[in-house]
mmCIF file of C-alpha atoms and ligand atoms in Angstrom:
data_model
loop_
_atom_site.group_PDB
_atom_site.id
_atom_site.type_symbol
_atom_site.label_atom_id
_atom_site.label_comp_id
_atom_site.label_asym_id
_atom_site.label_seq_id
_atom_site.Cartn_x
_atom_site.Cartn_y
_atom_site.Cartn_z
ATOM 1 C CA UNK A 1 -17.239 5.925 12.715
ATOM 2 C CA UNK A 2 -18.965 8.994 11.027
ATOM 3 C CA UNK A 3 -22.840 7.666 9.698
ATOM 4 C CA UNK A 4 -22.583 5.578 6.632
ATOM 5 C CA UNK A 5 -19.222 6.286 5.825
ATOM 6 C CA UNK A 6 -16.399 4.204 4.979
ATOM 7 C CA UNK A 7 -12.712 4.159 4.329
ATOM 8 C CA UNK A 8 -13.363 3.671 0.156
ATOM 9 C CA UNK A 9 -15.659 6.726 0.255
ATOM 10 C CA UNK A 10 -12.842 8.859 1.191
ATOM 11 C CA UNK A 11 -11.285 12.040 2.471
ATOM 12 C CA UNK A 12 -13.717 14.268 1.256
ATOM 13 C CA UNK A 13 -16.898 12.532 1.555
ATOM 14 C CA UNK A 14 -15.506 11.795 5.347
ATOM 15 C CA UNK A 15 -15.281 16.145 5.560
ATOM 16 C CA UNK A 16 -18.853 16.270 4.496
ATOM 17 C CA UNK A 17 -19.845 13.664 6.948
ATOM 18 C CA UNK A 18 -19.522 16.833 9.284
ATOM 19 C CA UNK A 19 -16.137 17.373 11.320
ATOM 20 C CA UNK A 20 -17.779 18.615 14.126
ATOM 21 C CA UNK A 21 -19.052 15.755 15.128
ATOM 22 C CA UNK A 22 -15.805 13.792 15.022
ATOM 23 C CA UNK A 23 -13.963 15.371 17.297
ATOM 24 C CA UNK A 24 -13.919 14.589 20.990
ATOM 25 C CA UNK A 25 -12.501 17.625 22.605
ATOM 26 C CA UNK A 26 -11.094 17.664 25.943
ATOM 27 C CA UNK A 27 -10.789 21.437 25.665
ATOM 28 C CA UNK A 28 -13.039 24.101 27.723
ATOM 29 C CA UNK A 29 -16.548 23.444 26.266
ATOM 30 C CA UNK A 30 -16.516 26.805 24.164
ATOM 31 C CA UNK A 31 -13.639 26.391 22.630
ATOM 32 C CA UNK A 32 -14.233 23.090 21.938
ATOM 33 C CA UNK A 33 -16.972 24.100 19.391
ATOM 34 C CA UNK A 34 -16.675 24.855 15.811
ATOM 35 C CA UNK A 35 -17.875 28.120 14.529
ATOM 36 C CA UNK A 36 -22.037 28.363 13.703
ATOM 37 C CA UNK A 37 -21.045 28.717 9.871
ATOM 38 C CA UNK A 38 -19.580 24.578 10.222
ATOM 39 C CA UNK A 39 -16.327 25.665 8.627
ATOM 40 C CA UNK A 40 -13.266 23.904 10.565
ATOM 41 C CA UNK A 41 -12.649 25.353 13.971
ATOM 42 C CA UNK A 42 -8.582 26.235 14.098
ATOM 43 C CA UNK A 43 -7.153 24.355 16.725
ATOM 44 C CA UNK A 44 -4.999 25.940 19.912
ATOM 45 C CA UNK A 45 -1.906 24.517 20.343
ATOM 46 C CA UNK A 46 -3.012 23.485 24.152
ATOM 47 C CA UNK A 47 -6.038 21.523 22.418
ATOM 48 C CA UNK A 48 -6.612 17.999 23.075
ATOM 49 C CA UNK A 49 -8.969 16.535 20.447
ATOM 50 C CA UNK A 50 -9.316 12.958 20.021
ATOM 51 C CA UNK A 51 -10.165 12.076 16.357
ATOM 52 C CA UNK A 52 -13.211 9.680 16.313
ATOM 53 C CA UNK A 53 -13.116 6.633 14.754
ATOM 54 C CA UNK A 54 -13.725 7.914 10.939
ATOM 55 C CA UNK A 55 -10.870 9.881 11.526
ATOM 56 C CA UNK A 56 -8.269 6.916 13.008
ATOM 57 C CA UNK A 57 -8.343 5.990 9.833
ATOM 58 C CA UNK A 58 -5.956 9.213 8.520
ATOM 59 C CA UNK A 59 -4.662 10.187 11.938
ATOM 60 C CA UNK A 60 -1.411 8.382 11.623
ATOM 61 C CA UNK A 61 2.108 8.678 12.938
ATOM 62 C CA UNK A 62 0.297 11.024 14.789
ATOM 63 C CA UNK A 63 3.208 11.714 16.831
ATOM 64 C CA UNK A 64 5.942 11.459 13.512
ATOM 65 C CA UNK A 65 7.682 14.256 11.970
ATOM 66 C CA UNK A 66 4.426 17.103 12.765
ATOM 67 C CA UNK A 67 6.880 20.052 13.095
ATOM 68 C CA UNK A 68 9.059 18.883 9.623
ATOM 69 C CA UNK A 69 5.759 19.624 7.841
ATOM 70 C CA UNK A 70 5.903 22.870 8.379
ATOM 71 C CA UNK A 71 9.211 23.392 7.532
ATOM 72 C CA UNK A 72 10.430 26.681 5.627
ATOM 73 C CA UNK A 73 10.066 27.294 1.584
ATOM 74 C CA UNK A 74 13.403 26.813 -0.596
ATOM 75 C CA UNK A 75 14.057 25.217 -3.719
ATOM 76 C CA UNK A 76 17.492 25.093 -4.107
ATOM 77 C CA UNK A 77 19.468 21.512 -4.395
ATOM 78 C CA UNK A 78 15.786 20.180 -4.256
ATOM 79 C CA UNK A 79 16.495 18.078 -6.902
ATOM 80 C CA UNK A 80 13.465 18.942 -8.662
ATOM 81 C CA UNK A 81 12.928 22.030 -11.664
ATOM 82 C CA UNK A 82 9.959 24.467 -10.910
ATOM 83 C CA UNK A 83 9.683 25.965 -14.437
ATOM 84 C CA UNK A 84 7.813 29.303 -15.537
ATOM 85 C CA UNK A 85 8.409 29.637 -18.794
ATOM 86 C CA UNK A 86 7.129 26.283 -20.269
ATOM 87 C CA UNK A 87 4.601 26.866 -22.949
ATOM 88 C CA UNK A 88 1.271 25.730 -21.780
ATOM 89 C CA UNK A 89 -0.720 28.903 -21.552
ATOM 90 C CA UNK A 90 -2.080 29.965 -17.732
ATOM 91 C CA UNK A 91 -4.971 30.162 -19.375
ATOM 92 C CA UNK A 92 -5.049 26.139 -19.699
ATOM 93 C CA UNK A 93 -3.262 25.650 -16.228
ATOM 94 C CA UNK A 94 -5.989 27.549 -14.334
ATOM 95 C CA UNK A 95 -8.983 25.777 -16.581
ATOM 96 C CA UNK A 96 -7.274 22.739 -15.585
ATOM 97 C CA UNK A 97 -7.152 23.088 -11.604
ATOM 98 C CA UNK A 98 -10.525 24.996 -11.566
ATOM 99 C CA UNK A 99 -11.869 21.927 -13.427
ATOM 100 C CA UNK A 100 -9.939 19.216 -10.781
ATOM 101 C CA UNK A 101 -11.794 21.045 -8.209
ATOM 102 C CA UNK A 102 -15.305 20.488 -10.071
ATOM 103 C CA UNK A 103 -14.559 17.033 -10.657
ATOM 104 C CA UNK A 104 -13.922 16.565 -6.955
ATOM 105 C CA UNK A 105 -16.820 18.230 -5.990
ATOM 106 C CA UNK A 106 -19.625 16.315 -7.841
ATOM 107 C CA UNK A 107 -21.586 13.682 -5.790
ATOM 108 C CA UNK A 108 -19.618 10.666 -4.229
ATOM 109 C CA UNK A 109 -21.560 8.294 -6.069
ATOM 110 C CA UNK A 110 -20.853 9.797 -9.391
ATOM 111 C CA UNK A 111 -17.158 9.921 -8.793
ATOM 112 C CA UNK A 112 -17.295 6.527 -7.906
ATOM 113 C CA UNK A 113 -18.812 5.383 -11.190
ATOM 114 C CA UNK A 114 -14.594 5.180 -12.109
ATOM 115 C CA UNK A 115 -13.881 3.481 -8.968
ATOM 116 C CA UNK A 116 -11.720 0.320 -9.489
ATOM 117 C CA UNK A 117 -9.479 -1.866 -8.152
ATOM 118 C CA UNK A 118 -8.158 -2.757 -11.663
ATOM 119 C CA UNK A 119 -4.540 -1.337 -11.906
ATOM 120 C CA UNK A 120 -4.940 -1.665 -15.498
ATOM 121 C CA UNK A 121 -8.171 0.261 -15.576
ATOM 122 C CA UNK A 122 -8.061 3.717 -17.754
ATOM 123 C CA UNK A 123 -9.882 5.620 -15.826
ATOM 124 C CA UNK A 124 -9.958 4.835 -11.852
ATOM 125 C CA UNK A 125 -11.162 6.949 -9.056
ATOM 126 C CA UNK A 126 -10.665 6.288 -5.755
ATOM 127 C CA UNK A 127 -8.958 7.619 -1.659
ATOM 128 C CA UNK A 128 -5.399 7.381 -0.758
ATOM 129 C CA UNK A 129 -3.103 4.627 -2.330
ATOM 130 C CA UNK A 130 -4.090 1.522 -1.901
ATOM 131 C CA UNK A 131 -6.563 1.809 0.685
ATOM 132 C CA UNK A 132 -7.445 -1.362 0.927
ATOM 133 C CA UNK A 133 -4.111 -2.656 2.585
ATOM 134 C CA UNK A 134 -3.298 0.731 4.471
ATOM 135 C CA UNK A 135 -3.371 0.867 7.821
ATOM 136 C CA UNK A 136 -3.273 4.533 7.623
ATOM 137 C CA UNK A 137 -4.782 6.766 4.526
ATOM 138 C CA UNK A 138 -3.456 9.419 2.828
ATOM 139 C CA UNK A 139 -5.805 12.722 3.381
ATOM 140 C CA UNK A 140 -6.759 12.816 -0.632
ATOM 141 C CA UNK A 141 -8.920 11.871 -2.699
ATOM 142 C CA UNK A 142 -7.929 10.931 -6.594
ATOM 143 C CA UNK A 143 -8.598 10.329 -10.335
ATOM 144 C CA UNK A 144 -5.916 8.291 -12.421
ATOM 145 C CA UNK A 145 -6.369 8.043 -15.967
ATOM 146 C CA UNK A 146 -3.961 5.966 -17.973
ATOM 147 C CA UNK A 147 -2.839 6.467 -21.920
ATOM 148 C CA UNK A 148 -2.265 2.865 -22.615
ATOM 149 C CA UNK A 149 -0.067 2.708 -25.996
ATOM 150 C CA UNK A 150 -1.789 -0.822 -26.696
ATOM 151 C CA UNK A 151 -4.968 1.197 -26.196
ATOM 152 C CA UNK A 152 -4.443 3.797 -28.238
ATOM 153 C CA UNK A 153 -6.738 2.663 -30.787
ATOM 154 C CA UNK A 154 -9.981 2.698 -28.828
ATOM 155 C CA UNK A 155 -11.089 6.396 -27.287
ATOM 156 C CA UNK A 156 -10.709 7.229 -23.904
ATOM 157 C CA UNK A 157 -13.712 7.100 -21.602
ATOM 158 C CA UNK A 158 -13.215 10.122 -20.433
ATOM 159 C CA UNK A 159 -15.284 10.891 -17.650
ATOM 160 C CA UNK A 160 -18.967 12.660 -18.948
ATOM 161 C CA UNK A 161 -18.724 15.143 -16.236
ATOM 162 C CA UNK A 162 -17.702 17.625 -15.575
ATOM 163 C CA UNK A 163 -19.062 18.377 -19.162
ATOM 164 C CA UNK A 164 -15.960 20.346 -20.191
ATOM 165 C CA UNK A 165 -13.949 17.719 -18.682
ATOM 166 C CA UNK A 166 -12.415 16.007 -21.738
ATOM 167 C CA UNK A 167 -11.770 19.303 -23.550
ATOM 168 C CA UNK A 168 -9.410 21.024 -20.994
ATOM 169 C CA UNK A 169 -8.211 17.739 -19.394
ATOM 170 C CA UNK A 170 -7.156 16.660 -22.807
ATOM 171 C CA UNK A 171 -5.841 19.952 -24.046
ATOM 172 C CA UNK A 172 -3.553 19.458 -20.912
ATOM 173 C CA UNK A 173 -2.206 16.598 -21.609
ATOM 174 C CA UNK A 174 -1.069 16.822 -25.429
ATOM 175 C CA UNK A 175 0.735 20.052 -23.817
ATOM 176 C CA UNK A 176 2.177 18.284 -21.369
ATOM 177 C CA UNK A 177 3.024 15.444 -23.203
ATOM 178 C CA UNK A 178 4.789 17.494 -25.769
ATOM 179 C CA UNK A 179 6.455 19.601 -23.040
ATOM 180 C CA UNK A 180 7.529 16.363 -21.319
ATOM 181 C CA UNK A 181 9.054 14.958 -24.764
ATOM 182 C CA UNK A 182 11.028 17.885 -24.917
ATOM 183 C CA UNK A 183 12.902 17.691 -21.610
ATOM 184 C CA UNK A 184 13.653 14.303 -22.126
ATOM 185 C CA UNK A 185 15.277 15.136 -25.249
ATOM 186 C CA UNK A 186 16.995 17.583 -23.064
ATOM 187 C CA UNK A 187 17.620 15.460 -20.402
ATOM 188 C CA UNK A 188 18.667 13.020 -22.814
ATOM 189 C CA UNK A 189 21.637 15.070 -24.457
ATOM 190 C CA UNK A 190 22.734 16.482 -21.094
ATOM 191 C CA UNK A 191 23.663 12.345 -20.218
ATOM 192 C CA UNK A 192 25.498 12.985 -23.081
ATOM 193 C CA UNK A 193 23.463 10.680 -25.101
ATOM 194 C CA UNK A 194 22.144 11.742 -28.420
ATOM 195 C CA UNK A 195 18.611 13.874 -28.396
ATOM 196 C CA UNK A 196 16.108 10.681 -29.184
ATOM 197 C CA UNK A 197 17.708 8.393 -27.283
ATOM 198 C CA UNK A 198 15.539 7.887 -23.783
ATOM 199 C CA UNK A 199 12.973 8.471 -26.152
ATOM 200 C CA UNK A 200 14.292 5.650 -28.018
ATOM 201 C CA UNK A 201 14.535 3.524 -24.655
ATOM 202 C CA UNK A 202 11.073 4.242 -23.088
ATOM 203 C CA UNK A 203 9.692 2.757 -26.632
ATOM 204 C CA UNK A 204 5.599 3.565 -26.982
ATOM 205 C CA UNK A 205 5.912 5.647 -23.943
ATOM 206 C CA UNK A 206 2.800 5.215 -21.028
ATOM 207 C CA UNK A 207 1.133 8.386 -20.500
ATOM 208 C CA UNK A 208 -1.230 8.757 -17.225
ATOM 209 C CA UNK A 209 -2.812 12.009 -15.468
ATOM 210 C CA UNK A 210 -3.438 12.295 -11.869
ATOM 211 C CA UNK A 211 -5.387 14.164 -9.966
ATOM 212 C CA UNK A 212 -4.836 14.544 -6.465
ATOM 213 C CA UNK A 213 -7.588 16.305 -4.399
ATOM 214 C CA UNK A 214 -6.688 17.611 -0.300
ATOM 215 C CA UNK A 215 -9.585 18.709 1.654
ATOM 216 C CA UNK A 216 -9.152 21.007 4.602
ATOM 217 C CA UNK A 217 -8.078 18.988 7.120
ATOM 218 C CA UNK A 218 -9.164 19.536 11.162
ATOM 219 C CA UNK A 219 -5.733 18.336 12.442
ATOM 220 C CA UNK A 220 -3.556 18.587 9.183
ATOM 221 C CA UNK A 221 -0.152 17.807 11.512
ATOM 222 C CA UNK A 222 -1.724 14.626 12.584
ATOM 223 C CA UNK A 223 -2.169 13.177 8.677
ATOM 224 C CA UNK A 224 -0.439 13.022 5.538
ATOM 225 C CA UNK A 225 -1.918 14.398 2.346
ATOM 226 C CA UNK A 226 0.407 11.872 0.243
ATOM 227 C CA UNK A 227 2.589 9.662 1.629
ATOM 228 C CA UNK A 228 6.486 10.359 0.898
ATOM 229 C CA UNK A 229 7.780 8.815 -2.425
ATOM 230 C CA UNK A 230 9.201 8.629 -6.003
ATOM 231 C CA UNK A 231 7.556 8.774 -9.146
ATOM 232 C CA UNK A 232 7.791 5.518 -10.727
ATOM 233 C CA UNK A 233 8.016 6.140 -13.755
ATOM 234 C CA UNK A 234 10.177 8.637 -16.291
ATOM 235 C CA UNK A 235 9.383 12.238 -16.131
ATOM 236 C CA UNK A 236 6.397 13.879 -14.046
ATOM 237 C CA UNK A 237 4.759 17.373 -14.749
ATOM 238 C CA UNK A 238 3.024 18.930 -11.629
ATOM 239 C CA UNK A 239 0.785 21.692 -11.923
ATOM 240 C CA UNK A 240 -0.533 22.545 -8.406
ATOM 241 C CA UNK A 241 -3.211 25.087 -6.583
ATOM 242 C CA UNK A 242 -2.002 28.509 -6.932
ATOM 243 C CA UNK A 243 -0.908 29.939 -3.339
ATOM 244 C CA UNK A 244 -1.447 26.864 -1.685
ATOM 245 C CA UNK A 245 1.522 24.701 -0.627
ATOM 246 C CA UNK A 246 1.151 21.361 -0.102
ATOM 247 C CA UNK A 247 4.374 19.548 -1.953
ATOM 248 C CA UNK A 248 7.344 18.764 0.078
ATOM 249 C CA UNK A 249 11.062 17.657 -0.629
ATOM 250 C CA UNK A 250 13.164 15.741 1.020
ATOM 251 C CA UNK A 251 16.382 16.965 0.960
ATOM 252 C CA UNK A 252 19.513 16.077 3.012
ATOM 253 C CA UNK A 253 17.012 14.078 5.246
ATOM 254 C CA UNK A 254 15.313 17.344 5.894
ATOM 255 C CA UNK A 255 11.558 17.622 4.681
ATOM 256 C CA UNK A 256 11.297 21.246 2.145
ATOM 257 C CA UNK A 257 8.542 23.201 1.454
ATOM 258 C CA UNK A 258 7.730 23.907 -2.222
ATOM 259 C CA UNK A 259 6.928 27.344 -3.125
ATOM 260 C CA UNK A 260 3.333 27.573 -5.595
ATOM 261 C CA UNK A 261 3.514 30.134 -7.804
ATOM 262 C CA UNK A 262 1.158 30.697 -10.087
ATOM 263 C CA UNK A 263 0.840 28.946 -13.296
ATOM 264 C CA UNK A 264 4.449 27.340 -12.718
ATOM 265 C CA UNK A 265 4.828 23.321 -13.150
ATOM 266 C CA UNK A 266 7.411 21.318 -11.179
ATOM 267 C CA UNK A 267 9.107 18.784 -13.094
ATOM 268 C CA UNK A 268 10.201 15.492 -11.220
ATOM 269 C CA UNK A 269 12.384 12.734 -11.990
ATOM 270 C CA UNK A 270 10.961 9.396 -12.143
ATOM 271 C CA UNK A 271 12.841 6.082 -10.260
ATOM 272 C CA UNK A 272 13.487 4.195 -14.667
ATOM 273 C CA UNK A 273 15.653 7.649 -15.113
ATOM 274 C CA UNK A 274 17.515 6.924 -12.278
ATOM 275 C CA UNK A 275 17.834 3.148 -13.519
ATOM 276 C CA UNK A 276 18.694 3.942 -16.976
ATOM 277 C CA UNK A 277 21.380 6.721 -16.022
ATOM 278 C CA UNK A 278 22.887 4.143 -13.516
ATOM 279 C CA UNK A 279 22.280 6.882 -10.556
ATOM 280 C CA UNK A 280 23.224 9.582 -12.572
ATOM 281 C CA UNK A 281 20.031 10.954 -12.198
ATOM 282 C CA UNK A 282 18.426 10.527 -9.022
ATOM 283 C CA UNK A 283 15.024 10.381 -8.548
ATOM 284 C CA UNK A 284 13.349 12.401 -5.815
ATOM 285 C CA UNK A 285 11.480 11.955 -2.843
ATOM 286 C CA UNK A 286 8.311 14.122 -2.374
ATOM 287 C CA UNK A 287 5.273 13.844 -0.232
ATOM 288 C CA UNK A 288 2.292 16.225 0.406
ATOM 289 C CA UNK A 289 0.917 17.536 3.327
ATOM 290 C CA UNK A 290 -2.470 19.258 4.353
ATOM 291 C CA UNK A 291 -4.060 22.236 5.425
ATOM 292 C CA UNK A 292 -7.240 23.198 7.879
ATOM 293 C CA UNK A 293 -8.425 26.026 5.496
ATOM 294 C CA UNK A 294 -8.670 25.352 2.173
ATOM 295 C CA UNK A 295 -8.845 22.285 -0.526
ATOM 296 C CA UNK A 296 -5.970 22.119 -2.915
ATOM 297 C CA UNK A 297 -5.913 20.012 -6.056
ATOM 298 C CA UNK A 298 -2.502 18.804 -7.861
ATOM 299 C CA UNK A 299 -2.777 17.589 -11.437
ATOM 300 C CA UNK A 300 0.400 15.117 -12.695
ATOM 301 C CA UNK A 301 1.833 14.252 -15.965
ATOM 302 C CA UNK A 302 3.441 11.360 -15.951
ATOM 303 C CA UNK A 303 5.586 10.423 -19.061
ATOM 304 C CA UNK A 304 6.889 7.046 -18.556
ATOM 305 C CA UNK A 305 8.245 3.498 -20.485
ATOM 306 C CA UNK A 306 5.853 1.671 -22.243
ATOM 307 C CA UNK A 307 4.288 -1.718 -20.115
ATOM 308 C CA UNK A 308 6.567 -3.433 -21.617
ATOM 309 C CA UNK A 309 10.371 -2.002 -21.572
ATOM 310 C CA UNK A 310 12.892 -3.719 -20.094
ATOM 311 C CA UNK A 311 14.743 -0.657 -17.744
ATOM 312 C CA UNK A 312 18.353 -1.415 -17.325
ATOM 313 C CA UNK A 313 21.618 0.889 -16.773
ATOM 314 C CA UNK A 314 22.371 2.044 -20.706
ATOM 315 C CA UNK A 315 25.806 0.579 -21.523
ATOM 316 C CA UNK A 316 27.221 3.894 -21.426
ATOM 317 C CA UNK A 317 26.949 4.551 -17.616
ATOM 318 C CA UNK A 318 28.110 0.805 -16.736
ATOM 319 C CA UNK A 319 31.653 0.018 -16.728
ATOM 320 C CA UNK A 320 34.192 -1.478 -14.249
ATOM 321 C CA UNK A 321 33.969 1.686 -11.949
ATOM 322 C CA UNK A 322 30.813 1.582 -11.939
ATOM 323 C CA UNK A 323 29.166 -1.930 -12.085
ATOM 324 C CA UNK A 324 25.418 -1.918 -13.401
ATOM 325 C CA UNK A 325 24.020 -0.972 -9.936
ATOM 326 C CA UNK A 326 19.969 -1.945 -10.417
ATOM 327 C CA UNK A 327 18.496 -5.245 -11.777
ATOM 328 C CA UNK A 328 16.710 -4.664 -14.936
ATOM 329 C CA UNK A 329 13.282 -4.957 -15.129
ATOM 330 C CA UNK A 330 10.185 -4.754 -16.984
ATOM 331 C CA UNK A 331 7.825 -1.625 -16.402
ATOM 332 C CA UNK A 332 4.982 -2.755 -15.869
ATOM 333 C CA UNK A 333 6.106 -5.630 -13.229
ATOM 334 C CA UNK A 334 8.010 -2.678 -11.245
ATOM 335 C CA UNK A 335 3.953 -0.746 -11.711
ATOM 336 C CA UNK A 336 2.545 -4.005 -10.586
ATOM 337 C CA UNK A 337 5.257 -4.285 -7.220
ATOM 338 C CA UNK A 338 4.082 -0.360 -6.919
ATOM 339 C CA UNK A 339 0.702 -1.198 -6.514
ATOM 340 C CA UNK A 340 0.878 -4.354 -4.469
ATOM 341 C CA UNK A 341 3.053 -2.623 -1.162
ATOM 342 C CA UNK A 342 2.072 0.947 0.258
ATOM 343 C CA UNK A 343 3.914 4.393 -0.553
ATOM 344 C CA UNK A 344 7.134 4.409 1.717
ATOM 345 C CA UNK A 345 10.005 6.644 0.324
ATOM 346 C CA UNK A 346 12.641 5.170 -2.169
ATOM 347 C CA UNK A 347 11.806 1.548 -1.257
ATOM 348 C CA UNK A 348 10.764 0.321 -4.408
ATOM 349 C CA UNK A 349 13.839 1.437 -5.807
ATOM 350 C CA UNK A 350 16.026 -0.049 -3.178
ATOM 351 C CA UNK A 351 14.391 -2.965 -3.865
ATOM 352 C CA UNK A 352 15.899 -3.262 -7.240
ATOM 353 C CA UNK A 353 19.626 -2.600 -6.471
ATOM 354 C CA UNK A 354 21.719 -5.694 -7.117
HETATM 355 O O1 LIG B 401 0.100 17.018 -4.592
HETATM 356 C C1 LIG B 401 1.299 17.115 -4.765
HETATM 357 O O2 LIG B 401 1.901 18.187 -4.682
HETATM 358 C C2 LIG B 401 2.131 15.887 -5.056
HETATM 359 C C3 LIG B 401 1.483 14.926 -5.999
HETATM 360 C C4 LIG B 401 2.375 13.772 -6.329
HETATM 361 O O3 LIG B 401 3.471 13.673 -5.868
HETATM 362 C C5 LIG B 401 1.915 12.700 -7.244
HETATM 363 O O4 LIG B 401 0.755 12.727 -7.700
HETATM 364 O O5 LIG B 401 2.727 11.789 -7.521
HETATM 365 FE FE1 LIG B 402 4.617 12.136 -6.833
#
């Protein structure tokens, strides 16, 4: 195992451990070195390189699937909406990655003054999902911050630093938030509902903000950057790293490549949409993989139910055709299931058919 590390300090702090060292290669000696500078030596095909033990710890289903991450760009019948033209200024969007990245690179131990195990916890920092039952880890490190409507009377501890944190992180989400209300209201009359009505249904409404850090990876087709799933919740906003894919689709069984453009957000449908529209609206299954060159940071909105809401099929989608086809269920028991299994696809939601 790399010197002093372990599995809670995460991705990145395992990276700055120093790769080199973790690597047993059973290539020529030359080639088997990195390059003076320390930077990631790019693999040959023909290499053999046995992660070390530090490493075991991402290097997964090492021999699942490594070619479908790689698989082409398209975007069509993802399921998903990449949007251009959505009001928060690229101004904002690029503060807000360039500001993930900071955040990610300030000193382990001050990250991990937000580390908790608390699901309820406002602010929590931590590696992977739930590392702590995982066998395998997801390549990424993380901050989660959650809007708590029964909290909305005490101030958020925002984290100190950055210093210029709270402004931009906060500036992005009231524009996200806002942008988020307005789809729903969108999505809303497109069920043929009227404008306010999910609105109506998620109640106080749970906002949270992710942020998902990648670091270069040695052997990126050997680990996962995040494993495949569904957003919980309602509606997600994704801004992502300019020029740097990382978000997949699944789609027809086949694993899709998002495109990143440039101050565009990707707007995902959450697993209580699906549930309230009786499968009208599906949610959709996303992972994220890694690169060897270069970090890439993610930031989600996710606009979601309040804790409390019941989610059932609305009375409108449920008749003898089609028979209410999910048990209903309070949010923050299906957050709570979330948080107690690992990420594996559309599970959860399976879990709730009748
Ligand atoms: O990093 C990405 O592109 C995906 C992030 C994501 O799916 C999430 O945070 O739920
Ligand atoms: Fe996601």
């Amino acid at each position: 195992m790399a010197a002093g590390w372990n599995k809670l300090d995460g991705a990145k702090a395992l990276v700055d451990s120093g790769i080199d060292r973790q690597f047993l290669c059973q290539a020529p000696r030359s080639e088997a070195l990195s390059s003076r500078s320390g930077a990631p030596r790019r693999r040959n095909p023909g290499d053999r390189c046995l992660p070390a033990a530090g490493f075991q710890a991402y290097f997964i289903r090492s021999q699942q699937g490594g070619r479908n991450r790689r698989a082409a760009g398209c975007e069509r019948e993802m399921g998903l909406l990449p949007v251009i033209n959505h009001g928060i200024g690229s101004d904002l969007t690029r503060r807000m990655l360039a500001v993930a990245h900071e955040f990610f690179q300030l000193p382990l131990a001050e990250k991990m003054v937000s580390y908790s195990t608390d699901i309820d916890a406002a602010v929590r920092y931590g590696t992977s999902f739930n590392p702590l039952k995982e066998v395998f880890l997801d390549w990424q490190d993380n901050l989660l911050h959650r809007f708590l409507p029964e909290r909305q009377d005490q101030p958020h501890p925002w984290p100190t630093k950055p210093s210029s944190y709270e402004l931009i992180a906060g500036e992005f989400v009231d524009q996200a938030k806002f942008l988020a209300r307005h789809l729903l209201r969108a999505l809303s009359e497109g069920l043929g509902l009227g404008p306010d009505y999910l609105e109506g249904e998620f109640g106080e409404h749970n906002v949270a903000l992710r942020l998902n850090y990648y670091p270069p990876c040695p052997s990126p087709e050997l680990a996962i950057g995040l494993s495949s799933h569904s957003d919980v919740g309602g509606l997600t906003i994704l801004l992502q790293d300019s020029d740097i894919v990382g978000l997949q689709v699944k789609v027809q069984e086949k694993w899709k490549t998002v495109r990143s453009v440039p101050g565009a957000l990707v707007i995902n449908i959450g697993d209580q949409l699906q549930i309230y529209s009786n499968g009208k609206l599906k949610s959709v299954e996303h992972r994220a993989i890694v690169n060897a060159d270069k970090a890439r940071v993610s930031v989600g909105l996710f606009y979601d139910p309040a804790s409390d809401v019941r989610v059932s099929p609305i009375p409108k989608f449920v008749d003898t055709e089609h028979p209410a086809a999910y048990n209903p269920c309070v949010f923050r028991d299906y957050l709570k299931n979330l948080y107690s299994k690992n990420l594996v696809g559309k599970e959860l939601l399976e879990s709730q058919r009748k």
